[in-house]
């Protein structure tokens, strides 16, 4: 079980989502991916996609207009 | 209890409103605007006037341009930021969005990540600006107000926005991934 960080700060939609999809595909089951974002629409579409794929998702607000999305790969 | 944890504050100020609520509010506001103003909502034409006013302030001449043969446009170029309704609405949108993001503590000046991002943003902006002139508006003026006015141009716009979005996403994946 490893932990990975993906820096998407300063990236506008849909780049964070595309990068998350690409990164998560290379991870093993049980791995944790932390996506750093500062574009509010990525806070909606990244978790939405990950939940639909069946992964565990949590969002944390880390600062003004900054979030970390925790995605645990489950399959 | 902290304000941030209040469920009403969270639903109204902090979280994004549901799409359906936004759609109904936009429809009602556009109807109100159409009744009071005689023309539905548009965003990009005022931006053209802003550029025209700036160009005129530096001594530029636009009165003989083909585009300004249209009496509505010709009338607008003699107005200003504070006397043109559409411009006031655009200023209101920018100001309102600013207040909303401050209230939700989500205001942030984002860093520029790479020179590539700058080039893509500027060329994208120029293409969109040019597009709005040949399409008679953006997704507000041409799509939202155009389709609601039963105008054929709104539907032509709708078909081609999908074509454009498809090509745009292919380019995006090619240049940013």
Short mmCIF file of C-alpha atoms in Angstrom, two decimals, chain A residues 7-11 14 18-19 22 38-39 44 61 64-67, chain B residues 14 16-17 19 104-108 110-111 113 117 172-173 176-177:
data_model
loop_
_atom_site.label_atom_id
_atom_site.label_comp_id
_atom_site.label_asym_id
_atom_site.label_seq_id
_atom_site.Cartn_x
_atom_site.Cartn_y
_atom_site.Cartn_z
CA UNK A 7 0.15 18.21 -8.08
CA UNK A 8 -2.63 19.77 -10.14
CA UNK A 9 -2.38 23.25 -8.59
CA UNK A 10 -2.82 25.90 -11.24
CA UNK A 11 -4.42 23.48 -13.69
CA UNK A 14 -10.56 19.15 -17.28
CA UNK A 18 -7.47 13.61 -17.06
CA UNK A 19 -4.25 13.51 -15.00
CA UNK A 22 -4.02 8.50 -16.08
CA UNK A 38 -7.23 24.70 -6.74
CA UNK A 39 -9.94 24.76 -9.41
CA UNK A 44 -16.78 18.25 -8.34
CA UNK A 61 -10.17 21.76 2.21
CA UNK A 64 -8.59 29.23 0.62
CA UNK A 65 -9.56 27.75 -2.74
CA UNK A 66 -7.31 24.70 -2.28
CA UNK A 67 -8.34 21.11 -1.80
CA UNK B 14 -19.91 27.08 0.58
CA UNK B 16 -21.98 24.60 -5.41
CA UNK B 17 -25.73 24.92 -5.98
CA UNK B 19 -27.57 22.29 -11.57
CA UNK B 104 -17.01 30.82 0.68
CA UNK B 105 -13.30 31.46 1.53
CA UNK B 106 -12.41 30.05 -1.87
CA UNK B 107 -10.76 33.06 -3.43
CA UNK B 108 -7.28 32.37 -4.70
CA UNK B 110 -3.75 30.91 -9.12
CA UNK B 111 -0.12 30.58 -10.13
CA UNK B 113 2.24 26.95 -14.21
CA UNK B 117 -0.44 27.51 -20.32
CA UNK B 172 -6.01 19.40 -24.94
CA UNK B 173 -5.00 15.77 -24.41
CA UNK B 176 -1.34 18.94 -21.81
CA UNK B 177 -1.09 15.27 -20.97
#
